[in-house]
Amino acid sequence: MRRVYFDHSSTTPLDPAAAGEMAPYFTEFFGNPSSFHYFGRGVRKAVEEAREKVAGAIGADPREIVFTSGGTESVNMAIEGIAQANQKKGNHIITCAVEHHCSLNTCKSLAKKGFEVTFLPVDSYGMVSVDDIAAAITDRTVLINIMHANNEVGTIQPVAEIGRLARERGVYFHSDACTSFGRVPVNVDDLGVNLLSLSAHKIYGPKGAGALYLRKGTRWQPLFHGGAQERMRRSGTENVPAIIGFGKTAELAAAGLEHEITYLTGLRDKIIREVIGRFDNIRLTGHPEKRTPNLASFCFEFIEGESMLLHLDMQGVAASSGSACTSGSLEPSHVLTSMGIPPEVAHGSLLLTLGKNNTEEDVDYFLAVLPPIIERLRDMSPLCHYDHCEVEEDCITCTARK
Amino acid sequence: MYSEKVMDHFSNPRNVGEIPDADGIGEVGNPTCGDIMKIFIKVKDGVIDDIKFKTFGCGAAIATSSMVTELVKGKTIDEALKISNKTVAEALDGLPSKKMHCSNLAADALHKAIEDYRNRSKK
């Protein structure tokens, strides 16, 4: 059976070139980079080269890169580290409703500890308003935490504007760039961030590696207590093979970015055009233009996401959804509901995230297998059938949205 | 995550549809939670002669709906009332634990359909 992987927002396949560079660091070059001797020195050199590559990919100084275990750790370190280190100035954090759980839950945890957190709303595209952020800043605000691109709907936030605002108002700014890195240009000076979180496995790197960009001069404190690794900013022996792989894929991502944007935008737009043109009672989620080039996301009314995913999987297509059943909770995705999408519609979410190995044939295959699945599930649905919506005036589900 | 039986009933659901002149109709769930099950029954001489369902929901919701229709078709009303959500889940070789509450409502829908049938018969 043909297998089509359209779930690159979950994870990406490891680039073979990165796997090749990583391999000897599992066995031959096993030394601890903190060791003074021959075995350690060689590995230290390789880790520092990887750091230069990651720094180069985002326009940073290598000394500003802290290797971590991944995006979640980076985000925790950024938010918690700023909050704890700046308590003399204040205890207020500004973030928004569509952040990844690693941001939201870190902020909620701080709120329980007595910090004040403002969770700003977003518009129907999932975009936060810079004016709202400006209005929320007080003399107690220590951090603005707004993601670069959203992982479920692809919406790209006005990060550069937020960066300018943060600088003017003397507030630190952290952006989670796990979804945007390798998909759109990410340059720490252009974005005006003080801190930035990156993940390796979203850019064809290995799982278990990420980085926190920490601008020189930022008042911040580490989360882990231990040895002097990563210039005292992240204790614990480095995950060397993963760091080597991350360095390689960061380099490849930066070099291939322009091509990838053009290529994936073409595939993505074909999916959006065809799917929207093919079905009624469907909506594109996220911003129509300001979105990551590899992400197509929809809500199909009257049907539920997990059912779609199961059928697609049986046809060989791997995709994702923000429905309750797939999110692992009883609520549909907080991203979709924050955008004002009613819960019953959010349950019909379908998320397709493309990657560099996808082809036009993959897209055509998906477009061929999708319609019978949607029709079958809608035929089975007791909710108002889309063909009858306009005639059945008593159908609350449909008329409420007309 | 799902058993083979769940996947079988999900991909080839039995008794999908509506019965226009049903003797009883039962509906449970709500669209906000992401599960709605509607069951239609036709009763002849105290026996469930025909049964159909329509379901909006996840794989477990569809599979349990299908399974409950298969379990009670041809059974007497009294026998059908003995079928619980647990019976349905067991007949499917179990469901993932988080699905036991949210998506395992098919027997409830059946019982509501029977209740509806009994209410109508009284009139």
Short mmCIF file of N, CA and C in Angstrom, two decimals, chain A residues 302-304 306-308 310-311 314 324-330 332 343-344 347 376-383 397, chain B residues 1-2 7 10-13 16 31-38 53-60 62 98-99 102-103:
data_model
loop_
_atom_site.label_atom_id
_atom_site.label_comp_id
_atom_site.label_asym_id
_atom_site.label_seq_id
_atom_site.Cartn_x
_atom_site.Cartn_y
_atom_site.Cartn_z
N PHE A 302 -19.94 18.25 10.73
CA PHE A 302 -20.78 17.04 10.88
C PHE A 302 -20.01 15.74 11.08
N ILE A 303 -18.68 15.80 11.00
CA ILE A 303 -17.93 14.56 11.23
C ILE A 303 -16.80 14.82 12.23
N GLU A 304 -16.23 13.75 12.69
CA GLU A 304 -15.28 13.83 13.80
C GLU A 304 -13.88 13.44 13.31
N GLU A 306 -11.09 11.96 14.59
CA GLU A 306 -10.43 10.66 14.73
C GLU A 306 -10.93 9.66 13.68
N SER A 307 -12.23 9.72 13.39
CA SER A 307 -12.78 8.84 12.36
C SER A 307 -12.12 9.09 11.01
N MET A 308 -11.90 10.37 10.71
CA MET A 308 -11.22 10.71 9.45
C MET A 308 -9.81 10.14 9.46
N LEU A 310 -8.57 7.63 11.15
CA LEU A 310 -8.54 6.17 11.07
C LEU A 310 -8.73 5.72 9.62
N HIS A 311 -9.70 6.33 8.96
CA HIS A 311 -9.93 5.96 7.55
C HIS A 311 -8.73 6.32 6.68
N MET A 314 -6.02 3.88 7.19
CA MET A 314 -6.29 2.61 6.50
C MET A 314 -5.96 2.72 5.01
N ALA A 324 -11.16 16.15 20.11
CA ALA A 324 -10.93 15.74 21.49
C ALA A 324 -10.30 14.37 21.56
N CYS A 325 -10.79 13.46 20.71
CA CYS A 325 -10.32 12.08 20.77
C CYS A 325 -8.85 11.99 20.45
N THR A 326 -8.36 12.86 19.60
CA THR A 326 -6.96 12.77 19.22
C THR A 326 -6.08 13.62 20.13
N SER A 327 -6.70 14.58 20.81
CA SER A 327 -5.90 15.42 21.69
C SER A 327 -5.65 14.74 23.03
N GLY A 328 -6.38 13.65 23.28
CA GLY A 328 -6.18 12.91 24.52
C GLY A 328 -6.94 13.50 25.70
N SER A 329 -7.75 14.52 25.44
CA SER A 329 -8.59 15.07 26.51
C SER A 329 -10.03 15.02 26.04
N LEU A 330 -10.93 15.57 26.81
CA LEU A 330 -12.33 15.57 26.38
C LEU A 330 -12.69 16.83 25.61
N PRO A 332 -11.96 19.62 22.48
CA PRO A 332 -11.22 19.79 21.23
C PRO A 332 -10.09 20.81 21.42
N PRO A 343 -17.13 24.16 19.36
CA PRO A 343 -16.54 22.85 19.66
C PRO A 343 -16.98 21.75 18.69
N GLU A 344 -18.27 21.75 18.31
CA GLU A 344 -18.73 20.66 17.44
C GLU A 344 -18.07 20.72 16.06
N HIS A 347 -14.28 19.56 16.41
CA HIS A 347 -14.10 18.10 16.43
C HIS A 347 -13.81 17.55 15.04
N ARG A 376 -18.70 9.16 3.28
CA ARG A 376 -19.15 8.01 4.07
C ARG A 376 -19.46 8.43 5.51
N LEU A 377 -18.55 9.22 6.09
CA LEU A 377 -18.76 9.63 7.48
C LEU A 377 -19.94 10.60 7.60
N ARG A 378 -20.08 11.44 6.59
CA ARG A 378 -21.23 12.37 6.65
C ARG A 378 -22.54 11.62 6.47
N ASP A 379 -22.54 10.60 5.63
CA ASP A 379 -23.75 9.80 5.46
C ASP A 379 -24.15 9.14 6.77
N MET A 380 -23.15 8.82 7.57
CA MET A 380 -23.40 8.12 8.83
C MET A 380 -23.75 9.09 9.96
N SER A 381 -23.57 10.39 9.72
CA SER A 381 -23.71 11.37 10.79
C SER A 381 -25.17 11.76 11.01
N PRO A 382 -25.61 11.75 12.28
CA PRO A 382 -26.97 12.18 12.57
C PRO A 382 -27.12 13.70 12.54
N LEU A 383 -26.00 14.41 12.47
CA LEU A 383 -26.10 15.87 12.38
C LEU A 383 -26.63 16.19 10.99
N THR A 397 -27.74 23.16 14.23
CA THR A 397 -26.31 23.02 13.96
C THR A 397 -25.91 23.83 12.74
N MET B 1 -4.09 0.80 19.08
CA MET B 1 -4.87 1.22 20.23
C MET B 1 -6.26 0.59 20.24
N TYR B 2 -6.83 0.34 19.07
CA TYR B 2 -8.14 -0.33 19.00
C TYR B 2 -7.96 -1.81 18.68
N MET B 7 -11.91 -2.18 14.95
CA MET B 7 -11.56 -1.71 13.61
C MET B 7 -12.48 -2.31 12.56
N PHE B 10 -15.71 -0.51 12.89
CA PHE B 10 -15.54 0.88 12.45
C PHE B 10 -15.48 0.95 10.93
N SER B 11 -14.71 0.04 10.32
CA SER B 11 -14.54 0.16 8.87
C SER B 11 -15.70 -0.47 8.09
N ASN B 12 -16.39 -1.45 8.69
CA ASN B 12 -17.57 -2.03 8.04
C ASN B 12 -18.76 -1.99 8.99
N PRO B 13 -19.21 -0.82 9.32
CA PRO B 13 -20.28 -0.75 10.32
C PRO B 13 -21.55 -1.44 9.83
N VAL B 16 -26.10 0.67 9.36
CA VAL B 16 -26.07 2.14 9.31
C VAL B 16 -27.32 2.64 8.59
N PRO B 31 -23.09 17.40 20.40
CA PRO B 31 -22.01 17.70 19.46
C PRO B 31 -20.80 18.37 20.11
N THR B 32 -21.03 19.04 21.24
CA THR B 32 -19.91 19.70 21.91
C THR B 32 -18.87 18.69 22.38
N CYS B 33 -19.35 17.55 22.89
CA CYS B 33 -18.40 16.51 23.33
C CYS B 33 -17.84 15.72 22.17
N GLY B 34 -18.46 15.84 21.02
CA GLY B 34 -17.91 15.12 19.88
C GLY B 34 -18.49 13.75 19.65
N ASP B 35 -19.59 13.42 20.32
CA ASP B 35 -20.24 12.12 20.10
C ASP B 35 -21.75 12.29 20.13
N ILE B 36 -22.41 11.83 19.06
CA ILE B 36 -23.87 11.74 19.09
C ILE B 36 -24.24 10.40 18.48
N MET B 37 -25.08 9.65 19.17
CA MET B 37 -25.54 8.38 18.63
C MET B 37 -27.05 8.40 18.59
N LYS B 38 -27.59 7.96 17.45
CA LYS B 38 -29.03 7.92 17.28
C LYS B 38 -29.40 6.51 16.83
N PHE B 53 -28.58 2.70 12.94
CA PHE B 53 -27.99 3.78 13.72
C PHE B 53 -27.37 4.85 12.83
N LYS B 54 -27.26 6.03 13.42
CA LYS B 54 -26.46 7.11 12.82
C LYS B 54 -25.59 7.67 13.92
N THR B 55 -24.31 7.81 13.66
CA THR B 55 -23.40 8.27 14.70
C THR B 55 -22.43 9.31 14.18
N PHE B 56 -22.25 10.35 15.00
CA PHE B 56 -21.20 11.35 14.80
C PHE B 56 -20.22 11.10 15.92
N GLY B 57 -18.99 10.76 15.58
CA GLY B 57 -18.03 10.52 16.66
C GLY B 57 -16.81 9.77 16.20
N CYS B 58 -16.02 9.40 17.18
CA CYS B 58 -14.73 8.78 16.91
C CYS B 58 -14.90 7.31 16.55
N GLY B 59 -13.80 6.63 16.37
CA GLY B 59 -13.82 5.22 16.00
C GLY B 59 -14.60 4.37 16.99
N ALA B 60 -14.40 4.63 18.28
CA ALA B 60 -15.08 3.85 19.31
C ALA B 60 -16.58 4.11 19.27
N ILE B 62 -18.42 4.90 16.68
CA ILE B 62 -19.01 4.22 15.52
C ILE B 62 -19.03 2.70 15.75
N LYS B 98 -9.68 5.53 28.08
CA LYS B 98 -10.24 6.89 28.00
C LYS B 98 -11.50 6.94 27.12
N LYS B 99 -11.75 5.87 26.35
CA LYS B 99 -12.95 5.85 25.51
C LYS B 99 -14.14 5.26 26.24
N CYS B 102 -16.45 8.40 27.38
CA CYS B 102 -16.93 9.41 26.43
C CYS B 102 -17.61 8.80 25.21
N SER B 103 -17.12 7.65 24.76
CA SER B 103 -17.61 7.16 23.46
C SER B 103 -18.37 5.86 23.55
#
